[in-house]
Coordinates of C-alpha atoms in Angstrom, one line a residue:
M1 CA 3.3 -27.4 -6.7
L2 CA 4.0 -23.6 -6.5
E3 CA 6.0 -22.1 -9.3
Y4 CA 8.3 -19.2 -8.8
E5 CA 8.8 -16.7 -11.6
R6 CA 12.5 -15.7 -11.7
K7 CA 14.1 -12.8 -13.5
P8 CA 17.8 -12.1 -14.0
A9 CA 19.5 -9.3 -12.2
D10 CA 20.7 -7.8 -15.4
G11 CA 17.2 -7.1 -16.8
E12 CA 15.6 -3.7 -16.9
L13 CA 17.3 -0.9 -15.1
A14 CA 16.3 -0.1 -11.5
L15 CA 13.8 2.7 -11.0
A16 CA 15.6 6.0 -10.5
P17 CA 14.9 7.9 -7.2
E18 CA 13.7 11.0 -9.0
K19 CA 10.9 8.8 -10.5
V20 CA 9.4 8.0 -7.1
K21 CA 7.1 10.4 -5.2
V22 CA 5.7 9.9 -1.7
I23 CA 2.8 12.1 -0.9
G24 CA 1.3 12.8 2.5
I25 CA -2.2 14.4 2.4
G26 CA -3.8 16.1 5.4
G27 CA -2.7 15.8 9.1
A28 CA -2.5 12.0 9.1
G29 CA -0.6 11.8 5.8
S30 CA 1.8 14.5 7.1
N31 CA 2.6 12.5 10.2
V32 CA 3.4 9.4 8.1
L33 CA 5.8 11.5 5.9
D34 CA 7.5 12.8 9.0
R35 CA 8.0 9.3 10.2
I36 CA 9.5 8.3 6.9
A37 CA 11.8 11.3 6.8
L38 CA 13.1 11.0 10.4
H39 CA 13.1 7.3 11.0
E40 CA 12.9 5.3 7.8
R41 CA 15.9 5.1 5.4
M42 CA 14.1 6.5 2.3
D43 CA 16.9 7.1 -0.2
D44 CA 14.8 6.1 -3.3
G45 CA 12.2 8.8 -3.5
E46 CA 11.0 12.4 -3.0
L47 CA 8.7 13.5 -0.3
L48 CA 5.8 15.9 -0.8
V49 CA 3.2 17.0 1.7
L50 CA -0.2 18.5 0.8
N51 CA -2.5 20.2 3.3
T52 CA -5.1 22.9 3.6
D53 CA -4.0 23.7 7.2
V54 CA -0.9 26.0 6.9
R55 CA 0.2 25.3 10.5
D56 CA 0.5 21.6 9.9
L57 CA 2.2 22.3 6.6
V58 CA 4.9 24.5 8.1
S59 CA 5.6 22.0 10.9
S60 CA 6.2 19.1 8.5
V61 CA 9.8 18.1 7.9
A62 CA 9.3 17.3 4.2
E63 CA 11.1 19.6 1.9
D64 CA 8.4 19.9 -0.8
K65 CA 5.1 21.4 0.4
I66 CA 2.0 22.5 -1.4
Q67 CA -0.9 24.4 0.3
L68 CA -4.2 23.2 -1.0
G69 CA -6.9 25.9 -1.7
K70 CA -4.9 28.8 -0.3
E71 CA -7.6 31.4 -1.0
L72 CA -10.5 28.9 -0.5
T73 CA -9.7 27.8 3.1
Q74 CA -7.4 30.7 4.1
G75 CA -4.9 28.2 5.6
L76 CA -7.4 27.1 8.2
G77 CA -8.0 23.5 7.1
A78 CA -11.1 21.9 5.6
G79 CA -13.0 21.6 8.9
G80 CA -13.9 18.0 8.4
D81 CA -15.7 18.7 5.2
P82 CA -14.6 16.3 2.3
D83 CA -16.3 18.5 -0.3
L84 CA -14.2 21.5 0.8
G85 CA -11.1 19.3 0.7
K86 CA -11.9 18.1 -2.8
E87 CA -12.5 21.6 -4.0
A88 CA -9.2 22.8 -2.5
A89 CA -7.3 20.1 -4.3
Q90 CA -9.0 20.8 -7.6
K91 CA -8.1 24.5 -7.3
T92 CA -4.4 23.5 -6.8
A93 CA -4.5 20.8 -9.6
D94 CA -2.0 22.5 -11.9
E95 CA 0.6 22.8 -9.1
I96 CA 0.0 19.2 -8.1
R97 CA 0.3 18.0 -11.7
A98 CA 3.6 19.8 -12.2
A99 CA 5.0 18.2 -9.1
L100 CA 4.0 14.7 -10.4
E101 CA 5.1 15.1 -14.0
G102 CA 7.5 12.4 -15.1
K103 CA 7.0 10.3 -12.0
S104 CA 6.7 6.5 -12.5
L105 CA 5.7 5.4 -8.9
V106 CA 3.6 7.5 -6.6
F107 CA 2.6 6.7 -3.0
I108 CA -0.4 8.5 -1.4
C109 CA -0.7 8.4 2.3
A110 CA -3.9 9.8 3.9
G111 CA -6.3 9.4 6.8
L112 CA -9.9 9.0 5.7
G113 CA -12.9 10.4 7.5
G114 CA -11.9 14.0 7.8
G115 CA -12.0 16.9 5.3
T116 CA -8.5 17.2 3.6
G117 CA -7.6 13.5 3.4
S118 CA -11.1 12.3 2.3
G119 CA -11.6 15.0 -0.2
A120 CA -8.2 15.6 -1.6
A121 CA -6.7 12.1 -1.8
P122 CA -8.9 10.8 -4.6
V123 CA -8.2 14.0 -6.6
V124 CA -4.4 13.7 -6.2
A125 CA -4.6 9.9 -7.1
K126 CA -6.6 10.7 -10.3
I127 CA -4.0 13.3 -11.3
A128 CA -1.1 10.9 -10.7
R129 CA -2.8 8.3 -12.8
E130 CA -3.3 10.8 -15.6
V131 CA 0.4 11.7 -15.8
G132 CA 1.2 8.0 -16.2
A133 CA 2.3 7.0 -12.7
F134 CA 1.7 3.7 -11.0
V135 CA -0.3 4.8 -7.9
V136 CA -0.2 3.0 -4.5
G137 CA -2.5 4.2 -1.7
F138 CA -2.1 3.8 2.0
V139 CA -5.1 5.0 3.9
T140 CA -6.3 4.8 7.5
M141 CA -9.9 4.3 8.6
P142 CA -11.3 6.1 11.6
F143 CA -11.8 4.6 15.1
S144 CA -15.3 3.2 15.6
F145 CA -15.9 5.6 18.5
E146 CA -15.5 8.6 16.1
G147 CA -19.1 8.3 15.0
R148 CA -21.1 7.1 12.1
R149 CA -20.7 10.3 10.0
R150 CA -16.9 10.2 10.0
L151 CA -17.0 6.5 9.1
E152 CA -19.4 7.1 6.2
Q153 CA -17.1 9.9 4.9
A154 CA -14.2 7.5 5.1
E155 CA -16.1 4.8 3.3
S156 CA -17.2 7.2 0.6
A157 CA -13.5 8.3 0.1
L158 CA -12.4 4.7 0.1
V159 CA -14.7 3.8 -2.8
Q160 CA -13.3 6.8 -4.8
M161 CA -9.7 5.8 -4.0
E162 CA -10.4 2.2 -5.3
K163 CA -11.2 3.8 -8.7
C164 CA -8.2 6.1 -8.8
T165 CA -5.3 3.8 -7.5
N166 CA -3.5 0.8 -8.9
A167 CA -3.1 -0.6 -5.4
L168 CA -4.8 0.3 -2.2
M169 CA -3.9 -0.8 1.4
T170 CA -6.1 0.1 4.4
F171 CA -5.2 0.3 8.1
D172 CA -8.1 0.2 10.5
N173 CA -7.3 2.5 13.5
D174 CA -9.3 0.1 15.8
R175 CA -6.4 -2.3 15.4
M176 CA -3.9 0.2 16.7
G177 CA -4.2 -1.2 20.3
S178 CA -2.8 -4.5 19.2
L179 CA 0.5 -2.9 18.1
I180 CA 1.5 -1.8 21.7
N181 CA 1.3 -2.8 25.3
Q182 CA -1.8 -1.6 27.2
K183 CA 0.3 0.5 29.5
E184 CA 2.1 2.4 26.7
G185 CA 0.9 5.9 25.8
I186 CA -1.3 7.0 23.0
Q187 CA 1.6 8.7 21.2
Q188 CA 3.4 5.3 21.0
A189 CA 0.2 3.8 19.4
F190 CA 0.0 6.4 16.6
A191 CA 3.8 6.2 16.1
A192 CA 3.5 2.4 15.6
A193 CA 0.8 2.8 13.0
D194 CA 2.8 5.5 11.2
Q195 CA 5.9 3.2 11.3
I196 CA 4.0 0.3 9.7
I197 CA 2.9 2.5 6.8
G198 CA 6.4 4.1 6.5
Q199 CA 8.0 0.6 6.4
S200 CA 5.5 -0.4 3.7
V201 CA 6.3 2.6 1.5
G202 CA 10.1 2.0 2.0
A203 CA 9.8 -1.8 1.3
I204 CA 7.8 -1.4 -2.0
T205 CA 10.2 1.4 -3.2
K206 CA 13.2 -0.8 -2.4
L207 CA 11.5 -3.7 -4.1
V208 CA 11.2 -2.1 -7.5
A209 CA 14.0 0.5 -7.3
Q210 CA 17.0 -1.6 -6.2
P211 CA 18.7 -4.2 -8.4
G212 CA 18.8 -7.7 -7.1
L213 CA 19.9 -11.3 -7.6
V214 CA 16.4 -12.1 -8.7
R215 CA 14.8 -8.8 -9.3
I216 CA 11.1 -7.7 -9.2
G217 CA 10.3 -4.8 -11.5
M218 CA 7.3 -2.5 -12.2
D219 CA 5.9 -5.1 -14.6
D220 CA 5.9 -7.7 -11.9
L221 CA 4.1 -5.3 -9.6
L222 CA 1.4 -4.7 -12.2
T223 CA 0.9 -8.5 -12.7
A224 CA 0.7 -9.2 -9.0
L225 CA -1.8 -6.4 -8.3
K226 CA -4.0 -6.9 -11.3
N227 CA -7.6 -7.4 -10.1
E228 CA -11.1 -5.8 -10.5
S229 CA -10.7 -3.6 -7.4
S230 CA -7.4 -2.0 -6.3
R231 CA -7.6 -3.5 -2.8
C232 CA -4.6 -5.6 -1.8
L233 CA -2.7 -7.0 1.1
F234 CA 0.8 -6.1 2.4
G235 CA 3.1 -7.6 4.9
F236 CA 6.6 -6.7 6.0
G237 CA 8.9 -8.4 8.5
Q238 CA 12.5 -8.1 9.5
A239 CA 14.6 -10.1 11.9
S240 CA 18.1 -11.0 12.8
G241 CA 19.7 -13.9 14.7
D242 CA 19.8 -17.7 14.1
N243 CA 16.2 -18.0 13.2
R244 CA 15.9 -14.8 11.3
A245 CA 14.1 -16.4 8.3
Q246 CA 11.3 -17.8 10.4
E247 CA 11.0 -14.7 12.5
A248 CA 10.8 -12.4 9.4
L249 CA 8.0 -14.5 8.0
K250 CA 6.2 -14.5 11.4
A251 CA 6.5 -10.7 11.6
A252 CA 5.2 -10.2 8.1
L253 CA 2.2 -12.4 8.7
K254 CA 1.3 -10.4 11.8
N255 CA 1.3 -7.2 9.9
P256 CA -2.2 -5.5 10.2
L257 CA -2.0 -4.4 6.5
L258 CA -1.9 -8.2 5.7
D259 CA -5.1 -8.6 7.7
R260 CA -2.9 -10.8 9.9
G261 CA -2.4 -13.3 7.1
Q262 CA -6.0 -14.4 7.2
M263 CA -6.7 -13.7 3.5
L264 CA -3.6 -15.1 1.8
N265 CA -5.5 -18.2 0.8
Q266 CA -7.8 -16.1 -1.3
S267 CA -4.9 -14.5 -3.2
S268 CA -4.7 -15.1 -7.0
S269 CA -1.2 -13.7 -7.2
L270 CA 1.5 -12.7 -4.7
I271 CA 4.9 -11.0 -4.6
A272 CA 7.5 -12.4 -2.1
H273 CA 10.7 -10.4 -1.9
I274 CA 13.6 -11.3 0.3
S275 CA 16.3 -8.8 1.2
G276 CA 19.3 -9.3 3.4
G277 CA 23.0 -8.6 3.9
E278 CA 25.9 -10.6 2.4
T279 CA 25.4 -13.4 5.0
T280 CA 21.9 -14.4 3.6
T281 CA 22.0 -18.1 2.5
L282 CA 20.1 -20.1 -0.1
W283 CA 19.0 -22.4 2.8
E284 CA 17.3 -19.5 4.5
V285 CA 15.5 -18.4 1.3
E286 CA 14.3 -22.0 0.7
I287 CA 13.0 -22.3 4.3
L288 CA 11.2 -19.0 4.2
M289 CA 9.5 -19.7 0.8
N290 CA 8.6 -23.2 1.7
E291 CA 6.9 -22.0 4.9
L292 CA 5.1 -19.1 3.1
S293 CA 3.7 -21.6 0.5
K294 CA 1.7 -23.2 3.3
Y295 CA -0.4 -20.1 3.7
V296 CA -1.4 -19.6 0.1
N297 CA -3.5 -21.4 -2.4
D298 CA -1.9 -24.0 -4.7
D299 CA -3.1 -22.1 -7.7
A300 CA -1.6 -18.8 -6.7
H301 CA 0.9 -17.1 -9.0
I302 CA 4.0 -16.3 -7.0
L303 CA 6.6 -13.8 -8.2
F304 CA 9.7 -14.2 -6.2
G305 CA 12.6 -11.8 -5.8
V306 CA 15.9 -11.7 -3.8
S307 CA 18.2 -8.7 -3.3
S308 CA 21.4 -8.1 -1.3
D309 CA 21.8 -4.9 0.7
K310 CA 24.9 -4.3 2.7
K311 CA 23.0 -1.7 4.8
Q312 CA 20.9 -4.5 6.4
G313 CA 23.9 -6.1 8.0
E314 CA 22.9 -9.3 9.8
S315 CA 19.2 -8.7 9.3
L316 CA 16.9 -10.4 6.8
S317 CA 13.6 -8.9 5.6
L318 CA 10.5 -10.2 3.8
T319 CA 8.0 -8.2 1.8
I320 CA 4.6 -9.8 0.8
I321 CA 2.3 -8.0 -1.6
S322 CA -0.9 -9.7 -2.7
S323 CA -4.0 -8.8 -4.6
I324 CA -7.5 -9.9 -3.5
G325 CA -10.6 -10.5 -5.5
K326 CA -10.9 -11.5 -9.2
A327 CA -8.2 -10.9 -11.7
G328 CA -8.7 -7.7 -13.7
S329 CA -6.9 -4.9 -15.5
S330 CA -4.4 -2.7 -13.7
Q331 CA -2.5 -1.2 -16.6
L332 CA -0.9 2.3 -16.3
N333 CA -2.6 3.6 -19.5
E334 CA -6.0 2.4 -18.4
P335 CA -8.5 5.4 -18.3
V336 CA -9.3 6.6 -14.8
L337 CA -12.9 6.7 -13.8
D338 CA -14.4 10.0 -12.9
I339 CA -14.6 10.7 -9.2
E340 CA -18.3 10.5 -8.1
D341 CA -19.9 13.1 -6.0
S342 CA -19.8 12.2 -2.3
S343 CA -23.6 12.3 -2.2
E344 CA -23.9 9.6 -4.8
I345 CA -21.3 7.5 -3.0
E346 CA -23.2 7.8 0.3
E347 CA -26.5 6.8 -1.4
S348 CA -24.8 3.6 -2.8
I349 CA -23.4 2.8 0.6
E350 CA -26.8 3.2 2.3
G351 CA -28.4 1.0 -0.4
E352 CA -26.1 -1.9 0.5
G353 CA -28.2 -2.5 3.6
D354 CA -26.8 -5.2 5.8
A355 CA -24.1 -6.3 3.3
E356 CA -20.9 -7.6 4.9
P357 CA -18.2 -4.9 4.8
E358 CA -14.8 -5.7 3.4
F359 CA -11.9 -6.6 5.6
G360 CA -10.5 -3.8 7.7
L361 CA -13.8 -1.9 7.7
S362 CA -15.9 -4.1 10.0
D363 CA -17.2 -2.4 13.1
D364 CA -18.9 -5.5 14.5
S365 CA -17.3 -5.8 17.9
D366 CA -19.1 -9.1 18.7
K367 CA -17.1 -11.0 16.1
E368 CA -13.7 -12.2 17.2
D369 CA -10.9 -12.3 14.8
S370 CA -9.8 -15.7 13.7
V371 CA -6.2 -14.7 14.4
F372 CA -5.6 -12.8 17.7
S373 CA -3.0 -10.2 18.3
G374 CA 0.5 -11.6 18.3
E375 CA -0.5 -14.9 16.8
V376 CA 0.4 -16.3 13.3
P377 CA -2.5 -17.8 11.3
E378 CA -2.7 -21.5 10.7
P379 CA -1.3 -22.7 7.4
F380 CA -3.9 -22.9 4.6
I381 CA -5.0 -26.5 3.9
S382 CA -6.4 -27.1 0.4
D383 CA -9.3 -29.4 -0.4
S384 CA -7.0 -31.9 -1.9
D385 CA -5.0 -32.0 1.3
E386 CA -8.1 -32.7 3.3
E387 CA -9.1 -35.5 0.9
D388 CA -5.6 -37.1 1.3
S389 CA -6.0 -36.8 5.0
D390 CA -9.4 -38.5 4.9
E391 CA -7.9 -41.4 2.8
E392 CA -5.1 -41.8 5.3
D393 CA -7.6 -41.9 8.2
S394 CA -9.6 -44.6 6.4
D395 CA -6.4 -46.6 5.7
E396 CA -5.6 -46.5 9.4
E397 CA -9.1 -47.7 10.3
D398 CA -8.7 -50.7 7.9
S399 CA -5.4 -51.5 9.4
D400 CA -6.8 -51.4 12.9
E401 CA -9.6 -53.8 11.9
E402 CA -7.0 -56.2 10.4
D403 CA -5.0 -56.1 13.7
S404 CA -8.1 -56.9 15.7
D405 CA -8.9 -59.9 13.4

């Protein structure tokens, strides 16, 4: 039986907008920030873009901008060199620290594999942790056709990001094709990927910032994401109409950041937050949560929240956040490990040999996903359920033998 942990709406105060910072680093991070600023309703946070390339920096619609390594790169970018991107961020550390001072929740959006994103993102995450913020990272991994060197740089940066963030979500660019129709243009594909990350940032901010009937706070977020590594899963779905509860769950399970729902049965803890307009009913909430419980382990710790937002009108949304791996520490005041040199990271990756990569990083094209594009995973069946099923089958066989006698 799954137990839901409920908190009253009149608990701790909602997180103030000025306590939230959303940072886009490099070209990919800047694109995500532009998507959030132009298309997502982001009223609960401040936007900041960091880049070594002054042309991309000027073209961004974000109000707050910081040029990384102004004298080092001369505004020409990092040239795909993570070491240069790291040095540029370190030389601008004081300015970055001043922009993050007093923030409670910091999002870092970056594309890994290039110079600025791979080199600067771990440095910025480390600074954010040092000023006491809860740091959530959203990073994209390069296409497999971009070559081994770029993938190795991305993997090195990913290892560093795991050490410097409280929560880390990855999006594999190879999955971008599943987001659109084959005949749609490449611009639509990148826009769809940016939209997923933008929705994710907005959903988490809304989850902890807005008051609700059953509210989820920063302490709940810490509990749900507490594990040895910072890797976690995320799903967001929104729907309207007669079957909006079922459709919202289906959309959330299809989210690429949730690994298409495949790994929910490995989750030790999970946040499920439902938000809707004034027409949201208790019946819809119960249906949605009962269906979601079929995909998670019976021992999973579920933190459940509900909020009402008039801006959503007739739509209903579901946010799923889940940690993977063994339970560990994810406290804000926990010391941040020093960022290793990229050469040391690369040596450790090469030493892993044929070890199976973590989800979202596999480039083995011969293996088919257990959940195809547009499909919802089969509900998780525990061992106890299988035993009950076997007992029922044996009872049916005995019954058949009696009938034959």
